[in-house]
Short mmCIF file of C-alpha atoms in Angstrom, two decimals:
data_model
loop_
_atom_site.label_atom_id
_atom_site.label_comp_id
_atom_site.label_asym_id
_atom_site.label_seq_id
_atom_site.Cartn_x
_atom_site.Cartn_y
_atom_site.Cartn_z
CA UNK A 22 46.88 147.75 78.99
CA UNK A 23 45.53 148.09 75.47
CA UNK A 24 44.85 145.83 72.51
CA UNK A 25 47.32 145.96 69.62
CA UNK A 26 45.97 146.52 66.12
CA UNK A 27 46.03 143.08 64.48
CA UNK A 28 44.24 143.81 61.17
CA UNK A 29 43.93 146.91 59.02
CA UNK A 30 41.98 147.21 55.77
CA UNK A 31 42.56 150.59 54.11
CA UNK A 32 39.93 151.88 51.68
CA UNK A 33 39.47 154.91 49.49
CA UNK A 34 37.31 156.71 52.06
CA UNK A 35 37.26 154.54 55.18
CA UNK A 36 39.71 152.26 56.96
CA UNK A 37 38.76 149.23 59.05
CA UNK A 38 40.92 148.46 62.07
CA UNK A 39 40.63 145.39 64.30
CA UNK A 40 42.06 145.43 67.82
CA UNK A 41 41.53 142.29 69.87
CA UNK A 42 37.76 141.60 69.66
CA UNK A 43 36.84 145.16 68.66
CA UNK A 44 36.17 146.61 65.21
CA UNK A 45 36.57 150.26 64.24
CA UNK A 46 35.86 152.27 61.12
CA UNK A 47 37.99 155.39 60.66
CA UNK A 48 37.57 158.19 58.14
CA UNK A 49 40.51 159.48 56.10
CA UNK A 50 40.68 162.44 58.48
CA UNK A 51 41.32 160.08 61.39
CA UNK A 52 37.90 160.42 63.00
CA UNK A 53 36.53 157.23 64.53
CA UNK A 54 33.21 156.84 62.71
CA UNK A 55 32.09 153.55 64.26
CA UNK A 56 33.52 151.40 67.04
CA UNK A 57 32.36 148.26 68.84
CA UNK A 58 34.32 149.42 71.88
CA UNK A 59 31.74 152.10 72.64
CA UNK A 60 29.35 151.31 75.46
CA UNK A 61 26.28 152.16 73.39
CA UNK A 62 27.17 149.81 70.51
CA UNK A 63 24.30 147.39 69.90
CA UNK A 64 26.33 144.19 69.44
CA UNK A 65 29.03 144.95 72.02
CA UNK A 66 28.23 141.96 74.24
CA UNK A 67 28.30 139.61 71.27
CA UNK A 68 31.66 141.03 70.19
CA UNK A 69 33.20 140.50 73.61
CA UNK A 70 31.77 136.99 73.83
CA UNK A 71 33.40 135.99 70.54
CA UNK A 72 36.85 136.90 71.83
CA UNK A 73 39.78 138.21 69.79
CA UNK A 74 39.34 138.15 66.02
CA UNK A 75 41.43 135.34 64.51
CA UNK A 76 40.54 135.75 60.82
CA UNK A 77 39.14 138.72 58.91
CA UNK A 78 38.76 139.99 55.35
CA UNK A 79 36.92 142.63 53.32
CA UNK A 80 35.55 142.45 49.79
CA UNK A 81 37.10 144.30 46.86
CA UNK A 82 34.43 147.00 46.86
CA UNK A 83 35.02 147.64 50.57
CA UNK A 84 31.37 147.13 51.49
CA UNK A 85 31.42 144.03 53.68
CA UNK A 86 33.67 142.79 56.46
CA UNK A 87 33.90 139.17 57.64
CA UNK A 88 35.33 138.28 61.04
CA UNK A 89 35.76 135.04 62.99
CA UNK A 90 36.60 135.01 66.71
CA UNK A 91 37.55 132.40 69.25
CA UNK A 92 34.00 131.03 69.32
CA UNK A 93 34.24 130.04 65.60
CA UNK A 94 31.25 132.22 64.74
CA UNK A 95 31.58 133.88 61.33
CA UNK A 96 30.08 137.35 61.36
CA UNK A 97 29.31 139.46 58.30
CA UNK A 98 29.28 143.24 58.80
CA UNK A 99 28.51 146.23 56.64
CA UNK A 100 31.44 148.63 56.76
CA UNK A 101 29.16 151.61 56.27
CA UNK A 102 27.46 151.77 59.65
CA UNK A 103 29.25 148.69 61.05
CA UNK A 104 26.03 146.70 61.30
CA UNK A 105 25.94 142.96 61.87
CA UNK A 106 24.18 141.27 58.93
CA UNK A 107 24.53 137.60 59.80
CA UNK A 108 26.21 135.21 62.19
CA UNK A 109 27.01 131.55 61.54
CA UNK A 110 28.96 128.94 63.45
CA UNK A 111 31.81 127.25 61.60
CA UNK A 112 32.50 123.53 62.10
CA UNK A 113 36.21 124.04 62.84
CA UNK A 114 38.57 126.87 63.64
CA UNK A 115 39.52 128.76 60.47
CA UNK A 116 42.99 129.66 59.30
CA UNK A 117 42.02 131.85 56.32
CA UNK A 118 38.90 133.71 55.22
CA UNK A 119 38.56 135.34 51.80
CA UNK A 120 35.96 136.58 49.35
CA UNK A 121 35.41 135.02 45.95
CA UNK A 122 35.60 137.25 42.92
CA UNK A 123 31.81 137.72 42.79
CA UNK A 124 31.91 139.19 46.33
CA UNK A 125 28.84 137.09 47.15
CA UNK A 126 30.71 133.99 48.32
CA UNK A 127 32.91 133.56 51.38
CA UNK A 128 35.65 130.91 51.37
CA UNK A 129 36.91 129.51 54.67
CA UNK A 130 39.98 127.29 55.10
CA UNK A 131 40.07 125.49 58.44
CA UNK A 132 42.39 123.51 60.67
CA UNK A 133 40.79 120.25 59.59
CA UNK A 134 42.22 120.70 56.09
CA UNK A 135 38.97 121.66 54.35
CA UNK A 136 37.80 124.68 52.38
CA UNK A 137 34.09 125.52 52.58
CA UNK A 138 32.14 128.15 50.68
CA UNK A 139 29.29 130.13 52.19
CA UNK A 140 26.87 132.61 50.62
CA UNK A 141 27.27 136.19 51.79
CA UNK A 142 23.69 136.17 53.04
CA UNK A 143 22.60 132.87 54.62
CA UNK A 144 19.45 131.39 53.08
CA UNK A 145 16.29 131.43 55.22
CA UNK A 146 16.06 128.36 57.39
CA UNK A 147 13.37 125.76 56.71
CA UNK A 148 12.61 123.65 59.82
CA UNK A 149 11.14 120.84 57.72
CA UNK A 150 14.33 120.50 55.67
CA UNK A 151 16.55 120.86 58.70
CA UNK A 152 14.97 117.78 60.27
CA UNK A 153 15.69 115.72 57.17
CA UNK A 154 19.38 116.60 57.07
CA UNK A 155 21.55 113.54 56.93
CA UNK A 156 23.39 112.87 60.14
CA UNK A 157 27.17 112.62 60.06
CA UNK A 158 28.44 109.09 59.54
CA UNK A 159 31.77 107.52 60.36
CA UNK A 160 32.99 108.58 56.92
CA UNK A 161 32.14 112.27 57.44
CA UNK A 162 35.07 114.46 58.44
CA UNK A 163 32.90 116.87 60.43
CA UNK A 164 29.40 118.29 60.39
CA UNK A 165 28.59 121.68 58.91
CA UNK A 166 25.31 123.00 60.24
CA UNK A 167 25.78 126.45 58.68
CA UNK A 168 25.05 125.42 55.10
CA UNK A 169 28.63 125.42 53.89
CA UNK A 170 29.57 123.69 50.64
CA UNK A 171 32.77 121.65 50.63
CA UNK A 172 35.16 122.89 47.94
CA UNK A 173 38.24 120.77 48.63
CA UNK A 174 40.12 119.00 51.38
CA UNK A 175 43.69 118.31 52.45
CA UNK A 176 44.95 115.63 54.80
CA UNK A 177 46.86 118.24 56.80
CA UNK A 178 46.14 121.52 58.56
CA UNK A 179 45.58 124.30 56.03
CA UNK A 180 47.74 127.34 56.73
CA UNK A 181 46.67 129.77 54.00
CA UNK A 182 44.76 130.04 50.73
CA UNK A 183 44.21 132.49 47.90
CA UNK A 184 42.39 132.77 44.60
CA UNK A 185 44.09 133.36 41.28
CA UNK A 186 43.62 136.85 39.77
CA UNK A 187 40.99 135.55 37.35
CA UNK A 188 39.17 133.64 40.10
CA UNK A 189 39.33 130.31 38.27
CA UNK A 190 41.81 128.58 40.60
CA UNK A 191 42.22 128.30 44.34
CA UNK A 192 45.71 127.80 45.76
CA UNK A 193 46.01 126.18 49.18
CA UNK A 194 49.01 125.42 51.39
CA UNK A 195 49.29 123.15 54.41
CA UNK A 196 51.62 122.31 57.25
CA UNK A 197 52.97 119.25 55.41
CA UNK A 198 54.92 121.32 52.86
CA UNK A 199 52.27 120.98 50.13
CA UNK A 200 50.98 123.67 47.78
CA UNK A 201 47.98 122.58 45.73
CA UNK A 202 46.38 124.33 42.76
CA UNK A 203 42.74 123.34 42.25
CA UNK A 204 39.95 124.52 40.03
CA UNK A 205 37.37 126.79 41.56
CA UNK A 206 34.65 126.02 42.37
CA UNK A 207 35.34 122.45 41.17
CA UNK A 208 37.93 121.87 43.88
CA UNK A 209 38.06 118.14 43.19
CA UNK A 210 39.89 118.92 39.92
CA UNK A 211 43.57 119.35 40.78
CA UNK A 212 45.58 121.31 38.24
CA UNK A 213 49.04 120.90 39.76
CA UNK A 214 51.16 120.67 42.89
CA UNK A 215 54.11 122.86 43.84
CA UNK A 216 56.34 120.44 45.73
CA UNK A 217 59.78 121.22 47.07
CA UNK A 218 59.38 122.81 50.48
CA UNK A 219 61.12 120.99 53.30
CA UNK A 220 59.00 122.55 56.04
CA UNK A 221 55.54 124.06 56.48
CA UNK A 222 54.21 126.73 54.11
CA UNK A 223 52.64 129.72 55.88
CA UNK A 224 52.59 132.49 53.24
CA UNK A 225 51.80 132.54 49.51
CA UNK A 226 51.38 135.42 47.08
CA UNK A 227 50.87 136.06 43.35
CA UNK A 228 52.51 139.31 42.18
CA UNK A 229 50.33 141.65 40.16
CA UNK A 230 53.22 142.27 37.77
CA UNK A 231 53.80 138.51 37.25
CA UNK A 232 50.44 136.66 37.52
CA UNK A 233 51.97 133.37 36.38
CA UNK A 234 54.42 133.30 39.31
CA UNK A 235 53.66 132.13 42.83
CA UNK A 236 55.81 133.15 45.81
CA UNK A 237 55.78 130.89 48.85
CA UNK A 238 57.55 130.71 52.16
CA UNK A 239 57.18 129.44 55.69
CA UNK A 240 59.75 127.54 57.71
CA UNK A 241 62.27 127.06 54.91
CA UNK A 242 65.31 129.35 54.78
CA UNK A 243 64.25 130.55 51.31
CA UNK A 244 61.33 132.13 49.49
CA UNK A 245 60.48 129.89 46.56
CA UNK A 246 59.16 130.90 43.14
CA UNK A 247 56.89 128.68 41.08
CA UNK A 248 55.18 128.49 37.74
CA UNK A 249 52.02 127.57 39.58
CA UNK A 250 50.10 126.34 36.53
CA UNK A 251 52.65 123.59 35.91
CA UNK A 252 54.09 123.27 39.42
CA UNK A 253 57.62 123.82 38.11
CA UNK A 254 60.08 125.65 40.39
CA UNK A 255 61.24 129.01 39.04
CA UNK A 256 63.92 129.97 41.55
CA UNK A 257 64.48 130.77 45.20
CA UNK A 258 65.74 133.62 47.37
CA UNK A 259 67.77 132.84 50.52
CA UNK A 260 66.40 134.86 53.45
CA UNK A 261 67.41 133.06 56.65
CA UNK A 262 70.64 134.97 57.32
CA UNK A 263 68.84 138.29 56.90
CA UNK A 264 65.83 137.42 59.07
CA UNK A 265 67.38 135.41 61.89
CA UNK A 266 69.07 138.32 63.74
CA UNK A 267 65.72 140.13 64.07
CA UNK A 268 63.63 137.27 65.49
CA UNK A 269 63.12 138.55 69.03
CA UNK A 270 60.21 136.43 70.22
CA UNK A 271 61.13 132.97 71.47
CA UNK A 272 58.51 130.44 72.52
CA UNK A 273 59.11 127.12 74.24
CA UNK A 274 58.70 124.12 71.96
CA UNK A 275 55.91 121.63 72.44
CA UNK A 276 56.56 118.07 73.41
CA UNK A 277 56.36 115.49 70.70
CA UNK A 278 52.79 114.50 69.77
CA UNK A 279 51.54 117.53 71.72
CA UNK A 280 49.51 118.83 68.80
CA UNK A 281 46.08 118.52 70.38
CA UNK A 282 42.84 118.11 68.49
CA UNK A 283 42.91 120.15 65.28
CA UNK A 284 46.18 121.75 66.34
CA UNK A 285 44.72 123.62 69.25
CA UNK A 286 41.02 122.86 69.09
CA UNK A 287 41.00 121.90 72.72
CA UNK A 288 40.03 118.28 72.28
CA UNK A 289 36.63 119.03 70.84
CA UNK A 290 34.84 115.85 69.86
CA UNK A 291 37.84 113.69 70.71
CA UNK A 292 38.10 111.02 73.37
CA UNK A 293 40.95 111.07 75.82
CA UNK A 294 43.92 109.01 74.74
CA UNK A 295 44.34 105.70 76.51
CA UNK A 296 47.44 105.37 78.62
CA UNK A 297 49.47 102.20 78.63
CA UNK A 298 51.14 100.31 81.44
CA UNK A 299 49.98 99.63 84.99
CA UNK A 300 49.61 103.29 85.85
CA UNK A 301 47.75 104.01 82.66
CA UNK A 302 45.29 101.15 83.09
CA UNK A 303 44.29 102.48 86.50
CA UNK A 304 43.75 105.95 85.10
CA UNK A 305 41.79 104.60 82.13
CA UNK A 306 39.60 102.60 84.47
CA UNK A 307 38.90 105.70 86.55
CA UNK A 308 38.01 107.70 83.45
CA UNK A 309 35.78 105.11 81.76
CA UNK A 310 33.91 103.67 84.74
CA UNK A 311 32.57 106.68 86.61
CA UNK A 312 30.69 104.48 89.11
CA UNK A 313 33.84 103.09 90.69
CA UNK A 314 34.49 104.78 94.04
CA UNK A 315 37.50 107.10 93.87
CA UNK A 316 39.04 105.52 96.97
CA UNK A 317 39.08 102.11 95.30
CA UNK A 318 40.63 103.53 92.17
CA UNK A 319 43.25 105.39 94.16
CA UNK A 320 44.09 102.25 96.15
CA UNK A 321 44.40 100.16 93.01
CA UNK A 322 46.48 102.80 91.31
CA UNK A 323 48.76 103.03 94.32
CA UNK A 324 49.34 99.26 94.21
CA UNK A 325 49.98 99.36 90.47
CA UNK A 326 52.39 102.23 90.86
CA UNK A 327 54.23 100.44 93.65
CA UNK A 328 54.54 97.25 91.59
CA UNK A 329 55.57 99.13 88.48
CA UNK A 330 58.21 101.08 90.36
CA UNK A 331 59.63 97.89 91.80
CA UNK A 332 59.85 96.28 88.38
CA UNK A 333 61.28 99.30 86.60
CA UNK A 334 63.57 100.76 89.27
CA UNK A 335 67.16 100.13 88.09
CA UNK A 336 68.38 100.09 91.72
CA UNK A 337 66.14 97.25 93.02
CA UNK A 338 68.17 94.33 94.35
CA UNK A 339 66.71 90.88 93.66
CA UNK A 340 68.04 88.09 95.90
CA UNK A 341 68.76 84.52 94.89
CA UNK A 342 65.34 83.41 96.09
CA UNK A 343 63.67 85.18 93.22
CA UNK A 344 61.54 88.23 92.81
CA UNK A 345 58.93 87.04 95.34
CA UNK A 346 61.35 87.02 98.27
CA UNK A 347 60.30 89.83 100.63
CA UNK A 348 63.85 90.80 101.60
CA UNK A 349 64.62 92.82 98.47
CA UNK A 350 66.17 96.11 99.53
CA UNK A 351 66.48 99.00 97.11
CA UNK A 352 69.86 100.59 96.75
CA UNK A 353 70.24 104.33 97.28
CA UNK A 354 69.25 106.39 94.29
CA UNK A 355 71.53 109.09 92.98
CA UNK A 356 69.75 112.43 92.73
CA UNK A 357 71.10 114.91 90.20
CA UNK A 358 69.94 118.47 89.77
CA UNK A 359 68.82 119.24 86.22
CA UNK A 360 70.73 121.97 84.46
CA UNK A 361 68.82 125.13 83.56
CA UNK A 362 67.07 124.96 80.21
CA UNK A 363 68.95 126.49 77.32
CA UNK A 364 67.38 129.50 75.63
CA UNK A 365 64.99 128.59 72.85
CA UNK A 366 66.29 128.77 69.32
CA UNK A 367 64.63 131.26 66.96
CA UNK A 368 61.95 129.77 64.71
CA UNK A 369 61.35 131.15 61.22
CA UNK A 370 57.67 131.52 60.30
CA UNK A 371 56.84 133.88 57.44
CA UNK A 372 53.73 135.91 58.17
CA UNK A 373 53.09 137.83 54.97
CA UNK A 374 54.54 138.16 51.46
CA UNK A 375 53.68 141.25 49.39
CA UNK A 376 55.00 142.71 46.13
CA UNK A 377 55.23 146.26 44.82
CA UNK A 378 56.81 148.03 41.88
CA UNK A 379 58.72 151.20 42.83
CA UNK A 380 60.71 153.35 40.40
CA UNK A 381 60.65 150.59 37.80
CA UNK A 382 61.99 148.01 40.28
CA UNK A 383 59.87 145.03 41.27
CA UNK A 384 60.23 144.31 45.00
CA UNK A 385 59.22 141.50 47.33
CA UNK A 386 58.26 142.66 50.84
CA UNK A 387 57.74 140.24 53.73
CA UNK A 388 57.78 139.87 57.49
CA UNK A 389 58.20 136.98 59.93
CA UNK A 390 56.32 136.11 63.10
CA UNK A 391 58.15 137.54 66.11
CA UNK A 392 60.68 139.50 64.03
CA UNK A 393 61.18 143.21 64.67
CA UNK A 394 62.04 144.18 61.10
CA UNK A 395 60.45 144.56 57.68
CA UNK A 396 62.35 142.83 54.86
CA UNK A 397 62.44 143.43 51.13
CA UNK A 398 64.51 142.46 48.10
CA UNK A 399 64.37 142.66 44.30
CA UNK A 400 61.96 140.18 42.77
CA UNK A 401 64.76 138.72 40.65
CA UNK A 402 67.19 138.34 43.56
CA UNK A 403 69.10 135.09 43.85
CA UNK A 404 71.38 135.95 46.76
CA UNK A 405 70.62 136.63 50.40
CA UNK A 406 72.93 139.63 50.30
CA UNK A 407 70.25 141.53 48.36
CA UNK A 408 67.71 141.19 51.20
CA UNK A 409 67.32 144.50 53.07
CA UNK A 410 65.93 144.95 56.58
CA UNK A 411 64.56 147.92 58.52
CA UNK A 412 64.36 147.45 62.28
CA UNK A 413 61.13 148.67 63.90
CA UNK A 414 62.30 147.90 67.47
CA UNK A 415 59.04 146.01 68.13
CA UNK A 416 57.70 142.76 66.66
CA UNK A 417 55.95 143.36 63.34
CA UNK A 418 52.46 141.84 63.39
CA UNK A 419 51.50 142.56 59.78
CA UNK A 420 52.32 144.59 56.69
CA UNK A 421 49.64 145.94 54.36
CA UNK A 422 50.27 147.63 51.02
CA UNK A 423 48.46 150.89 50.29
CA UNK A 424 49.95 151.50 46.83
CA UNK A 425 52.69 153.74 45.44
CA UNK A 426 55.24 152.10 47.73
CA UNK A 427 53.33 152.91 50.94
CA UNK A 428 52.82 150.26 53.62
CA UNK A 429 51.02 150.15 56.93
CA UNK A 430 53.13 148.39 59.58
CA UNK A 431 51.30 146.96 62.61
CA UNK A 432 53.47 146.57 65.71
CA UNK A 433 53.19 144.92 69.10
CA UNK A 434 53.91 148.16 70.94
CA UNK A 435 53.58 146.65 74.42
CA UNK A 436 56.10 143.91 73.85
CA UNK A 437 59.21 144.26 75.95
CA UNK A 438 62.46 142.41 75.57
CA UNK A 439 63.03 140.10 78.52
CA UNK A 440 66.65 141.26 78.67
CA UNK A 441 65.61 144.91 79.08
CA UNK A 442 65.70 146.52 82.55
CA UNK A 443 62.55 146.17 84.63
CA UNK A 444 62.06 149.93 84.73
CA UNK A 445 62.17 150.33 80.97
CA UNK A 446 59.21 152.43 79.75
CA UNK A 447 59.77 152.11 76.00
CA UNK A 448 56.81 149.75 75.70
CA UNK A 449 54.32 152.51 76.50
CA UNK A 450 56.02 155.09 74.30
CA UNK A 451 56.20 153.01 71.12
CA UNK A 452 53.61 153.54 68.37
CA UNK A 453 51.23 150.74 67.44
CA UNK A 454 51.22 151.59 63.73
CA UNK A 455 53.77 153.05 61.35
CA UNK A 456 53.37 154.28 57.79
CA UNK A 457 56.45 153.76 55.61
CA UNK A 458 57.47 154.49 52.05
CA UNK A 459 59.62 151.91 50.33
CA UNK A 460 62.33 152.41 47.73
CA UNK A 461 64.61 149.79 46.15
CA UNK A 462 67.28 150.25 48.85
CA UNK A 463 65.66 152.40 51.55
CA UNK A 464 62.62 152.48 53.81
CA UNK A 465 61.47 155.87 55.13
CA UNK A 466 58.87 156.42 57.85
CA UNK A 467 56.05 158.86 57.02
CA UNK A 468 54.71 160.95 59.90
CA UNK A 469 52.44 163.58 58.29
CA UNK A 470 49.22 161.54 58.18
CA UNK A 471 46.10 162.33 60.25
CA UNK A 472 45.00 158.71 59.97
CA UNK A 473 48.35 157.55 61.34
CA UNK A 474 48.02 159.88 64.32
CA UNK A 475 44.52 158.57 65.03
CA UNK A 476 45.65 154.95 64.84
CA UNK A 477 48.21 155.65 67.56
CA UNK A 478 45.96 157.78 69.79
CA UNK A 479 42.17 157.96 69.55
CA UNK A 480 41.67 154.46 68.10
CA UNK A 481 43.64 152.68 70.82
CA UNK A 482 41.26 150.35 72.67
CA UNK A 483 42.05 149.69 76.32
CA UNK A 484 41.30 146.35 77.90
CA UNK A 485 38.21 146.79 80.02
CA UNK A 486 37.93 145.47 83.54
CA UNK A 487 36.93 141.83 83.52
CA UNK A 488 38.26 141.16 80.00
CA UNK A 489 41.01 138.58 79.63
CA UNK A 490 42.87 139.23 76.38
CA UNK A 491 44.37 135.94 75.19
CA UNK A 492 45.64 137.19 71.86
CA UNK A 493 48.27 134.52 71.11
CA UNK A 494 50.02 136.85 68.71
CA UNK A 495 52.91 134.43 68.27
CA UNK A 496 51.08 131.11 68.38
CA UNK A 497 52.33 130.21 64.89
CA UNK A 498 55.86 129.87 66.25
CA UNK A 499 54.64 126.89 68.27
CA UNK A 500 51.86 125.46 66.10
CA UNK A 501 53.49 125.59 62.66
CA UNK A 502 56.64 123.48 63.18
CA UNK A 503 56.09 119.76 63.50
CA UNK A 504 57.98 118.51 66.55
CA UNK A 505 59.59 115.30 65.38
CA UNK A 506 62.60 115.46 67.69
CA UNK A 507 62.64 112.68 70.27
CA UNK A 508 64.64 112.75 73.48
CA UNK A 509 65.25 108.98 73.38
CA UNK A 510 64.83 107.79 69.82
CA UNK A 511 65.76 104.09 69.60
CA UNK A 512 66.72 104.53 65.95
CA UNK A 513 69.29 107.27 66.68
CA UNK A 514 70.19 106.75 70.33
CA UNK A 515 73.57 105.21 69.43
CA UNK A 516 73.55 102.76 72.32
CA UNK A 517 72.06 105.07 74.95
CA UNK A 518 69.37 103.46 77.10
CA UNK A 519 66.60 105.02 79.08
CA UNK A 520 65.79 104.24 82.70
CA UNK A 521 63.41 101.38 81.90
CA UNK A 522 65.91 99.59 79.66
CA UNK A 523 68.65 100.12 82.22
CA UNK A 524 66.45 98.63 84.93
CA UNK A 525 65.75 95.54 82.85
CA UNK A 526 69.45 95.11 82.15
CA UNK A 527 70.37 95.32 85.83
CA UNK A 528 67.60 92.88 86.73
CA UNK A 529 68.96 90.32 84.25
CA UNK A 530 72.45 90.75 85.63
CA UNK A 531 71.33 90.28 89.23
CA UNK A 532 69.28 87.20 88.38
CA UNK A 533 72.17 85.70 86.45
CA UNK A 534 74.60 86.44 89.28
CA UNK A 535 72.27 84.86 91.82
CA UNK A 536 72.01 81.70 89.69
CA UNK A 537 75.75 81.58 89.18
CA UNK A 538 75.60 82.12 85.44
CA UNK A 539 76.34 84.87 82.98
CA UNK A 540 73.63 87.21 81.73
CA UNK A 541 72.31 86.56 78.28
CA UNK A 542 72.65 89.65 76.12
CA UNK A 543 69.33 91.13 75.05
CA UNK A 544 68.40 91.09 71.43
CA UNK A 545 68.38 94.88 71.36
CA UNK A 546 72.00 95.08 72.52
CA UNK A 547 73.39 93.80 69.28
CA UNK A 548 75.16 96.73 67.67
CA UNK A 549 74.92 95.51 64.14
CA UNK A 550 72.58 93.10 62.49
CA UNK A 551 73.44 91.16 59.43
CA UNK A 552 71.34 92.37 56.55
CA UNK A 553 69.56 89.96 54.26
CA UNK A 554 71.52 89.15 51.14
CA UNK A 555 69.53 89.45 47.93
CA UNK A 556 69.59 86.25 45.91
CA UNK A 557 71.08 86.40 42.48
CA UNK A 558 69.24 85.22 39.43
CA UNK A 559 71.33 82.06 39.28
CA UNK A 560 70.36 80.89 42.75
CA UNK A 561 67.33 78.70 43.22
CA UNK A 562 64.36 80.04 45.06
#
């Protein structure tokens, strides 16, 4: 098993490739100049400890590389020599890392909705000043012990961010359909909002040939265009029908409210949620009071469970003597076998939006998480019929423009379709990287590149013994959509009742029958309620 290439940063003389936790620097000839996968690399243990790289970026001059792994430690490297310059711990897991225009400032957007700025080189620590640092109060979102400066904050998880071409504005997008344009570095000054998305925004881009236009996409079936300085919409391109047939990766949906701390932070700094009801109170008591013997807790919980089951079981028979009569006999319970789960529906999550001008035609190029194709269309397209697709047979992880219509395509070469035969060996024979040349209506694969050959052979990093690669290449399919569907929503159930409501109804009927009366309908059984009539101006108050 080997790591797929998840990031590639091509330069004039050297190319940086990231595979799982490992970093590599390749020359234009394809030779691997530096690699953290080598046994004699100085910081190899630190690299493996950080886990797979989640965010990475390089500066415009291609001198420095910034990476952040699973341990939330931001590392700054020199590309020439691949030497570790500094290492700082971030307060929260990042979603985007980028360099400011001066190449001396690093901007980090995180899952808490904040953007922090950090100097390229951390200032020398002063123990006297560190002791006087103000402790976090109840009004502080989270501590930042690495000297970061807060630029701006959202109330939702930030998905992506970018700077305007002149570096004066920072554009941020979140999972609550918002796109915000703020001054930089005065992030508290908001220039405009681009509002109109119905679902999360996961990709934004400013074309070099149209710097006043912002392209955005995510879970919506369209790519939207904006005049980002004013926030006015400038058009949209339908893409759903073109992308949907190529989404090959399906992931089971989360349950409602199953977002976790910071959307996957693992409950860091959060207390366990209290559970309600008799069962929940016993569990809460066991969790809060650690001195209570476990046998006593278990006994109390068992009693609570027994009582709760008796009260909520819809098949419990209550005699005329009342609920305290010990001769109540439960009726047999019907057991039904659940039907097999239906296959998961494809979820649209745009991964990257790029633009290029080829043969006088301005093109928009994009890919989606879990889709096996690269998509492109004219920049002025208004119909989904103008969206072209080129199938790569494997899920496309990323697309990176090289210039002159050339793109690097990173693939999940080891992915195998679940419907394929068990003996299928196409996963091992597929390349990890492809180099393609784009035209207005055609995409052609380029094979005569020594760097391409090296990316598919000598730069492949195998998973060492003892390593557990948890790459989560398609985590955005699960984490981006907000699961608002409810299995039993009282506002849309249309008269359907769950087991607890059905048990209460049967209990009322049995009690009424035992007393020789008729059951009183519950207040929630009324199908329609009379709405309040607004008083006219002539009526007295």
